[in-house]
């Protein structure tokens, strides 16, 4: 009889091998303590992925604990596959954002596609049908030789997966900056809809209950993907590339339908998708949460390739797979559903009372690890951190004024970071399901809930240059901007998910950025009652010691009770008044203006005054609810002038903006300053609005009128919309024209 | 001369298309079919007439554009 | 009007189709699974959009070979109204119910946007509620919508008035510049010889609601209902 | 035995993929490239061991599923 333990664990676990698995000296010691012996090869593999940064959050956990995660709207905060928020009427929004940065750099199409597939699984594992996808993308400078190829591949990968799944991709954000030249960011978010009393969790229970594997077969894909996501790149990374995972959206679509069908019965005790670290993290998580053990019969796992070993099976990151614990005796019922959908189904183990993760092969044990210490004793680092030094405040008067504001506006609107993203979102099916009320091109996407008047609003936001200059303000600003985007559409913001993309946390400066961002985010989230219900951390986004800009992306979700009241950004009719809500001091530090005109990426970023944010936003939401607003847009990059340009271009309607005589801000700073907490709206009811604003003490002024076919900034300075549109719509198609 | 480049997925890389074709063939009662893999073939006319040079040129095209060498292998056939 | 919507593994616009049919007829269509060998007795069959079998190999190829499509073909030949949208159009051409083939978009990119279509004639069962020459706005969402047929076939389609819709601009101008996917002669939808089968790439079922995509797809469904009552 | 099916677009059918590749190759400064066409290759393992029978079987697969003969031609190579 074959001794499988000897066969599969023949590789000797030396200190070198342990180090090669990314386990530090200190961790090595803890591991020996837990095991009371040297782990075998299979067990070592499991330790290495469970203790990777990606799975253990060892550098970030300490700080993440400071984020506010509670509120009466929260049904499930961080810790499950996705966050769950009550949206009333017995329904819940289930959502999360997740990065697939490293894989997308190696193979942009498949990396992005499997990122989208993974986040959708996180959401439907919880019993929710995905109803919308979003994405936040960061690429290197447009001049970098790889940028086009990466952009093209990532966008078609996101579309390829989401379109096939039939889930609309309704928005996102895209930036270019040289700091991302060799570390692009691909963050994908999914929002799903579930009945709030039918949420599924991962906690295993019921000693003896069957553990079931469903979905695709396991191959050797992406072994050590989680460890890769936790390591810096260097020039040898090409050579070390593990097998890339290939996505199969068709199978995932079947998996989605099959899971939802089974979920409509009461056969499932718990369910967990297999994401990073595949079978390992899914089984460990289920066992840990349920305070039980799990015994896996690895020879029963459906395999795609010959000769797979326990080590490979436990670490494979093959996509489109799920692990479930079923109620006893329900296997046949479940099997029938999965076979109808032509998916693999196998009973691969059972729940035990040992609190060990035990791996078997043809009845013989090939490895066993106690679960609680594997999870709890995993190292948590309070890494040394350094605060980012404060930057100088740059006075508007110290920044060069330009001769023609509209000429500059054209340059900015046609620049890589401000130009239209139509080239991207026309490759995404943003209409499938028939409920997209506000599509890409708006502040927030608005998606109606089937068979209701209600809708969910979604936005993803981050301004990395602010975060670099002042991580705390930047973190605050990202939360505020997402809150503002939802508000501008008329929705009530409910909760957020976050994707913390940073460089190497072992460098105190980088760790300091992380800490600052967390503090800023927390402050804003508390103020807005806008808690964090899920998230993801991606560290070590560095190549050869050069890190990305700190990029804590916020995915915000809100609810609007009647989608017919939602307001879009496009100007609607001639002769309406334009009102600017919020105070304009002309903040040019770290602005698009400063960068464009003087080539300076510096200065303190605009401060975020949370009281003002809250007051101005709540005021606007009330106006929208009262039907007083015809178009609305929050002010962000490029300030007032760029917001007005967005509104005019998308409404194909000209406008004239005049700086009020009462304002003593220099004109260039008035039109391009990036002061926060501001919105530009159009209305037929200006008098009513101004009166209401005065009553509530909200700064609001009529600053212009819609009409004509030009955009005018002040008296003598005009540009035709046609010219502006050509600059805005032209850049990306032209840039991408030479890419296959 | 003419070049024919055949691009196939590397061993071990999941081939959803191949899998689906296999499935469909079985459903259509074509029995005994196994290991279906789908790849691409690209045919080109080259101005180059020297075989060795043509080969180098096409190899460069494969590495730069035609094949995705992270997941694909390629082979080149040349003919006059 | 009693209708059926065919469901393949990978279909994803079935609910959009159901909504449009229900809105026009007041009756909820029946869903029919691809593996069925019996069609319910209906007046009209819709083959909806999506990625049947993942669109692997060729869009619509595997769907066309499914058991239910043999029944759909029989019904079509017997005069039942059949309407294929997007992937449904691809399946109908692969089944041979409509001539030609749908190839990769000339841009090689998936295209999702609103587009203008010119209604070639209102003398069909599918377009009677429009005016001849009317320009309507409906969305497209496809990767392989580039219509191809040989010249004889194209000439015959035109000669027999079987081109139902063409891509055009807001003023109804049909030109290369308004052909968003490279289709020959800007063809967006065609009819079979008898006029009871229509296939088109754009999604009229996503233009039945003023809050989503506009309402210029609704008359198409009304036309179908009218033709059957 | 093993079968390799090569599926190419018929002459006269415009090939957008081929055209795009040609365009991209030219943009990458590969000169003298012309008439680029892209096709598919499908590899299968057959239980059938008789060459003539295998050929008939694969031809039937092509006609029924693998190729769309409105726009595509196919060729079959068999090997042991
Ligand atoms: N990667 C992307 N995917 C889909 N939509 C995108 C993407 N990037 C940007 N967009 C869309 O382009 C529009 C402009 O984006 P952005 O300037 O970031 O908006 P805002 O400043 O209001 O946050 C938004 O509607 C957004 O949804
Ligand atoms: Mg905005």
mmCIF file with all atom_site columns, C-alpha atoms and ligand atoms in Angstrom, chain A residues 133-139 151 154-155 158 169-175 187 417-422 424-426 428 430 438-445 458-463 481-482 484-485 488 569 633-637 646 728 732, ligand 1:
data_model
loop_
_atom_site.group_PDB
_atom_site.id
_atom_site.type_symbol
_atom_site.label_atom_id
_atom_site.label_alt_id
_atom_site.label_comp_id
_atom_site.label_asym_id
_atom_site.label_entity_id
_atom_site.label_seq_id
_atom_site.pdbx_PDB_ins_code
_atom_site.Cartn_x
_atom_site.Cartn_y
_atom_site.Cartn_z
_atom_site.occupancy
_atom_site.B_iso_or_equiv
_atom_site.pdbx_formal_charge
_atom_site.auth_seq_id
_atom_site.auth_comp_id
_atom_site.auth_asym_id
_atom_site.auth_atom_id
_atom_site.pdbx_PDB_model_num
ATOM   1  C CA  . UNK A 1 133 ? -20.117 46.334 -10.827 1.00 0.00 ? 133 UNK A CA  1
ATOM   2  C CA  . UNK A 1 134 ? -17.736 49.265 -10.468 1.00 0.00 ? 134 UNK A CA  1
ATOM   3  C CA  . UNK A 1 135 ? -13.990 49.575 -10.845 1.00 0.00 ? 135 UNK A CA  1
ATOM   4  C CA  . UNK A 1 136 ? -11.184 51.890 -9.782  1.00 0.00 ? 136 UNK A CA  1
ATOM   5  C CA  . UNK A 1 137 ? -8.140  51.844 -12.035 1.00 0.00 ? 137 UNK A CA  1
ATOM   6  C CA  . UNK A 1 138 ? -4.717  53.446 -11.827 1.00 0.00 ? 138 UNK A CA  1
ATOM   7  C CA  . UNK A 1 139 ? -2.216  53.263 -14.645 1.00 0.00 ? 139 UNK A CA  1
ATOM   8  C CA  . UNK A 1 151 ? -5.208  49.762 -20.065 1.00 0.00 ? 151 UNK A CA  1
ATOM   9  C CA  . UNK A 1 154 ? -7.610  45.525 -18.123 1.00 0.00 ? 154 UNK A CA  1
ATOM   10 C CA  . UNK A 1 155 ? -10.652 47.182 -19.650 1.00 0.00 ? 155 UNK A CA  1
ATOM   11 C CA  . UNK A 1 158 ? -13.311 43.686 -16.859 1.00 0.00 ? 158 UNK A CA  1
ATOM   12 C CA  . UNK A 1 169 ? -20.644 47.688 -14.982 1.00 0.00 ? 169 UNK A CA  1
ATOM   13 C CA  . UNK A 1 170 ? -21.983 51.092 -14.119 1.00 0.00 ? 170 UNK A CA  1
ATOM   14 C CA  . UNK A 1 171 ? -19.032 53.264 -13.253 1.00 0.00 ? 171 UNK A CA  1
ATOM   15 C CA  . UNK A 1 172 ? -15.601 53.694 -11.839 1.00 0.00 ? 172 UNK A CA  1
ATOM   16 C CA  . UNK A 1 173 ? -12.611 55.956 -11.919 1.00 0.00 ? 173 UNK A CA  1
ATOM   17 C CA  . UNK A 1 174 ? -9.391  55.980 -13.865 1.00 0.00 ? 174 UNK A CA  1
ATOM   18 C CA  . UNK A 1 175 ? -6.171  57.915 -13.297 1.00 0.00 ? 175 UNK A CA  1
ATOM   19 C CA  . UNK A 1 187 ? -9.854  47.449 -7.831  1.00 0.00 ? 187 UNK A CA  1
ATOM   20 C CA  . UNK A 1 417 ? -6.610  62.585 -16.080 1.00 0.00 ? 417 UNK A CA  1
ATOM   21 C CA  . UNK A 1 418 ? -9.646  64.664 -16.912 1.00 0.00 ? 418 UNK A CA  1
ATOM   22 C CA  . UNK A 1 419 ? -10.671 63.482 -20.369 1.00 0.00 ? 419 UNK A CA  1
ATOM   23 C CA  . UNK A 1 420 ? -13.789 61.426 -20.922 1.00 0.00 ? 420 UNK A CA  1
ATOM   24 C CA  . UNK A 1 421 ? -13.679 57.746 -19.991 1.00 0.00 ? 421 UNK A CA  1
ATOM   25 C CA  . UNK A 1 422 ? -16.248 56.867 -22.659 1.00 0.00 ? 422 UNK A CA  1
ATOM   26 C CA  . UNK A 1 424 ? -13.624 52.590 -21.303 1.00 0.00 ? 424 UNK A CA  1
ATOM   27 C CA  . UNK A 1 425 ? -17.239 52.376 -20.330 1.00 0.00 ? 425 UNK A CA  1
ATOM   28 C CA  . UNK A 1 426 ? -18.610 51.785 -23.777 1.00 0.00 ? 426 UNK A CA  1
ATOM   29 C CA  . UNK A 1 428 ? -18.809 47.591 -20.476 1.00 0.00 ? 428 UNK A CA  1
ATOM   30 C CA  . UNK A 1 430 ? -23.818 49.067 -18.427 1.00 0.00 ? 430 UNK A CA  1
ATOM   31 C CA  . UNK A 1 438 ? -27.700 56.717 -14.135 1.00 0.00 ? 438 UNK A CA  1
ATOM   32 C CA  . UNK A 1 439 ? -24.964 55.278 -16.263 1.00 0.00 ? 439 UNK A CA  1
ATOM   33 C CA  . UNK A 1 440 ? -21.242 56.002 -16.392 1.00 0.00 ? 440 UNK A CA  1
ATOM   34 C CA  . UNK A 1 441 ? -20.557 59.668 -17.004 1.00 0.00 ? 441 UNK A CA  1
ATOM   35 C CA  . UNK A 1 442 ? -22.548 60.698 -13.936 1.00 0.00 ? 442 UNK A CA  1
ATOM   36 C CA  . UNK A 1 443 ? -21.344 61.421 -10.391 1.00 0.00 ? 443 UNK A CA  1
ATOM   37 C CA  . UNK A 1 444 ? -22.777 58.266 -8.915  1.00 0.00 ? 444 UNK A CA  1
ATOM   38 C CA  . UNK A 1 445 ? -24.304 55.377 -10.760 1.00 0.00 ? 445 UNK A CA  1
ATOM   39 C CA  . UNK A 1 458 ? -22.740 53.792 -6.044  1.00 0.00 ? 458 UNK A CA  1
ATOM   40 C CA  . UNK A 1 459 ? -19.493 55.705 -6.422  1.00 0.00 ? 459 UNK A CA  1
ATOM   41 C CA  . UNK A 1 460 ? -15.792 54.895 -6.142  1.00 0.00 ? 460 UNK A CA  1
ATOM   42 C CA  . UNK A 1 461 ? -13.355 57.666 -5.300  1.00 0.00 ? 461 UNK A CA  1
ATOM   43 C CA  . UNK A 1 462 ? -9.864  58.581 -4.252  1.00 0.00 ? 462 UNK A CA  1
ATOM   44 C CA  . UNK A 1 463 ? -7.550  61.494 -4.991  1.00 0.00 ? 463 UNK A CA  1
ATOM   45 C CA  . UNK A 1 481 ? -15.948 62.777 -2.170  1.00 0.00 ? 481 UNK A CA  1
ATOM   46 C CA  . UNK A 1 482 ? -17.769 59.482 -2.321  1.00 0.00 ? 482 UNK A CA  1
ATOM   47 C CA  . UNK A 1 484 ? -20.725 63.898 -2.066  1.00 0.00 ? 484 UNK A CA  1
ATOM   48 C CA  . UNK A 1 485 ? -21.066 61.944 -5.292  1.00 0.00 ? 485 UNK A CA  1
ATOM   49 C CA  . UNK A 1 488 ? -25.239 64.877 -5.781  1.00 0.00 ? 488 UNK A CA  1
ATOM   50 C CA  . UNK A 1 569 ? -25.114 66.026 -14.211 1.00 0.00 ? 569 UNK A CA  1
ATOM   51 C CA  . UNK A 1 633 ? -22.571 67.835 -9.895  1.00 0.00 ? 633 UNK A CA  1
ATOM   52 C CA  . UNK A 1 634 ? -20.107 67.855 -7.044  1.00 0.00 ? 634 UNK A CA  1
ATOM   53 C CA  . UNK A 1 635 ? -16.911 69.866 -7.474  1.00 0.00 ? 635 UNK A CA  1
ATOM   54 C CA  . UNK A 1 636 ? -13.689 67.900 -7.376  1.00 0.00 ? 636 UNK A CA  1
ATOM   55 C CA  . UNK A 1 637 ? -10.626 67.838 -9.642  1.00 0.00 ? 637 UNK A CA  1
ATOM   56 C CA  . UNK A 1 646 ? -18.813 68.293 -17.548 1.00 0.00 ? 646 UNK A CA  1
ATOM   57 C CA  . UNK A 1 728 ? -12.725 66.004 -23.796 1.00 0.00 ? 728 UNK A CA  1
ATOM   58 C CA  . UNK A 1 732 ? -8.556  58.626 -24.988 1.00 0.00 ? 732 UNK A CA  1
HETATM 59 N N1  . LIG E 2 .   ? -12.861 52.545 -15.055 1.00 0.00 ? 1   LIG E N1  1
HETATM 60 C C1  . LIG E 2 .   ? -14.073 53.076 -15.246 1.00 0.00 ? 1   LIG E C1  1
HETATM 61 N N2  . LIG E 2 .   ? -15.132 52.293 -15.471 1.00 0.00 ? 1   LIG E N2  1
HETATM 62 C C2  . LIG E 2 .   ? -16.356 52.796 -15.663 1.00 0.00 ? 1   LIG E C2  1
HETATM 63 N N3  . LIG E 2 .   ? -16.632 54.087 -15.591 1.00 0.00 ? 1   LIG E N3  1
HETATM 64 C C3  . LIG E 2 .   ? -15.640 54.927 -15.349 1.00 0.00 ? 1   LIG E C3  1
HETATM 65 C C4  . LIG E 2 .   ? -14.307 54.462 -15.167 1.00 0.00 ? 1   LIG E C4  1
HETATM 66 N N4  . LIG E 2 .   ? -13.519 55.507 -14.935 1.00 0.00 ? 1   LIG E N4  1
HETATM 67 C C5  . LIG E 2 .   ? -14.324 56.579 -14.938 1.00 0.00 ? 1   LIG E C5  1
HETATM 68 N N5  . LIG E 2 .   ? -15.616 56.229 -15.192 1.00 0.00 ? 1   LIG E N5  1
HETATM 69 C C6  . LIG E 2 .   ? -16.784 57.102 -15.236 1.00 0.00 ? 1   LIG E C6  1
HETATM 70 O O1  . LIG E 2 .   ? -16.431 58.372 -15.760 1.00 0.00 ? 1   LIG E O1  1
HETATM 71 C C7  . LIG E 2 .   ? -17.094 59.425 -15.042 1.00 0.00 ? 1   LIG E C7  1
HETATM 72 C C8  . LIG E 2 .   ? -16.100 60.448 -14.546 1.00 0.00 ? 1   LIG E C8  1
HETATM 73 O O2  . LIG E 2 .   ? -15.292 59.889 -13.540 1.00 0.00 ? 1   LIG E O2  1
HETATM 74 P P1  . LIG E 2 .   ? -14.692 60.792 -12.391 1.00 0.00 ? 1   LIG E P1  1
HETATM 75 O O3  . LIG E 2 .   ? -14.068 61.977 -13.009 1.00 0.00 ? 1   LIG E O3  1
HETATM 76 O O4  . LIG E 2 .   ? -13.859 59.932 -11.513 1.00 0.00 ? 1   LIG E O4  1
HETATM 77 O O5  . LIG E 2 .   ? -16.039 61.221 -11.641 1.00 0.00 ? 1   LIG E O5  1
HETATM 78 P P2  . LIG E 2 .   ? -16.141 62.022 -10.277 1.00 0.00 ? 1   LIG E P2  1
HETATM 79 O O6  . LIG E 2 .   ? -15.146 63.119 -10.334 1.00 0.00 ? 1   LIG E O6  1
HETATM 80 O O7  . LIG E 2 .   ? -17.565 62.490 -10.256 1.00 0.00 ? 1   LIG E O7  1
HETATM 81 O O8  . LIG E 2 .   ? -15.867 61.009 -9.200  1.00 0.00 ? 1   LIG E O8  1
HETATM 82 C C9  . LIG E 2 .   ? -17.884 58.743 -13.917 1.00 0.00 ? 1   LIG E C9  1
HETATM 83 O O9  . LIG E 2 .   ? -19.230 58.614 -14.311 1.00 0.00 ? 1   LIG E O9  1
HETATM 84 C C10 . LIG E 2 .   ? -17.295 57.376 -13.819 1.00 0.00 ? 1   LIG E C10 1
HETATM 85 O O10 . LIG E 2 .   ? -18.241 56.430 -13.391 1.00 0.00 ? 1   LIG E O10 1
#
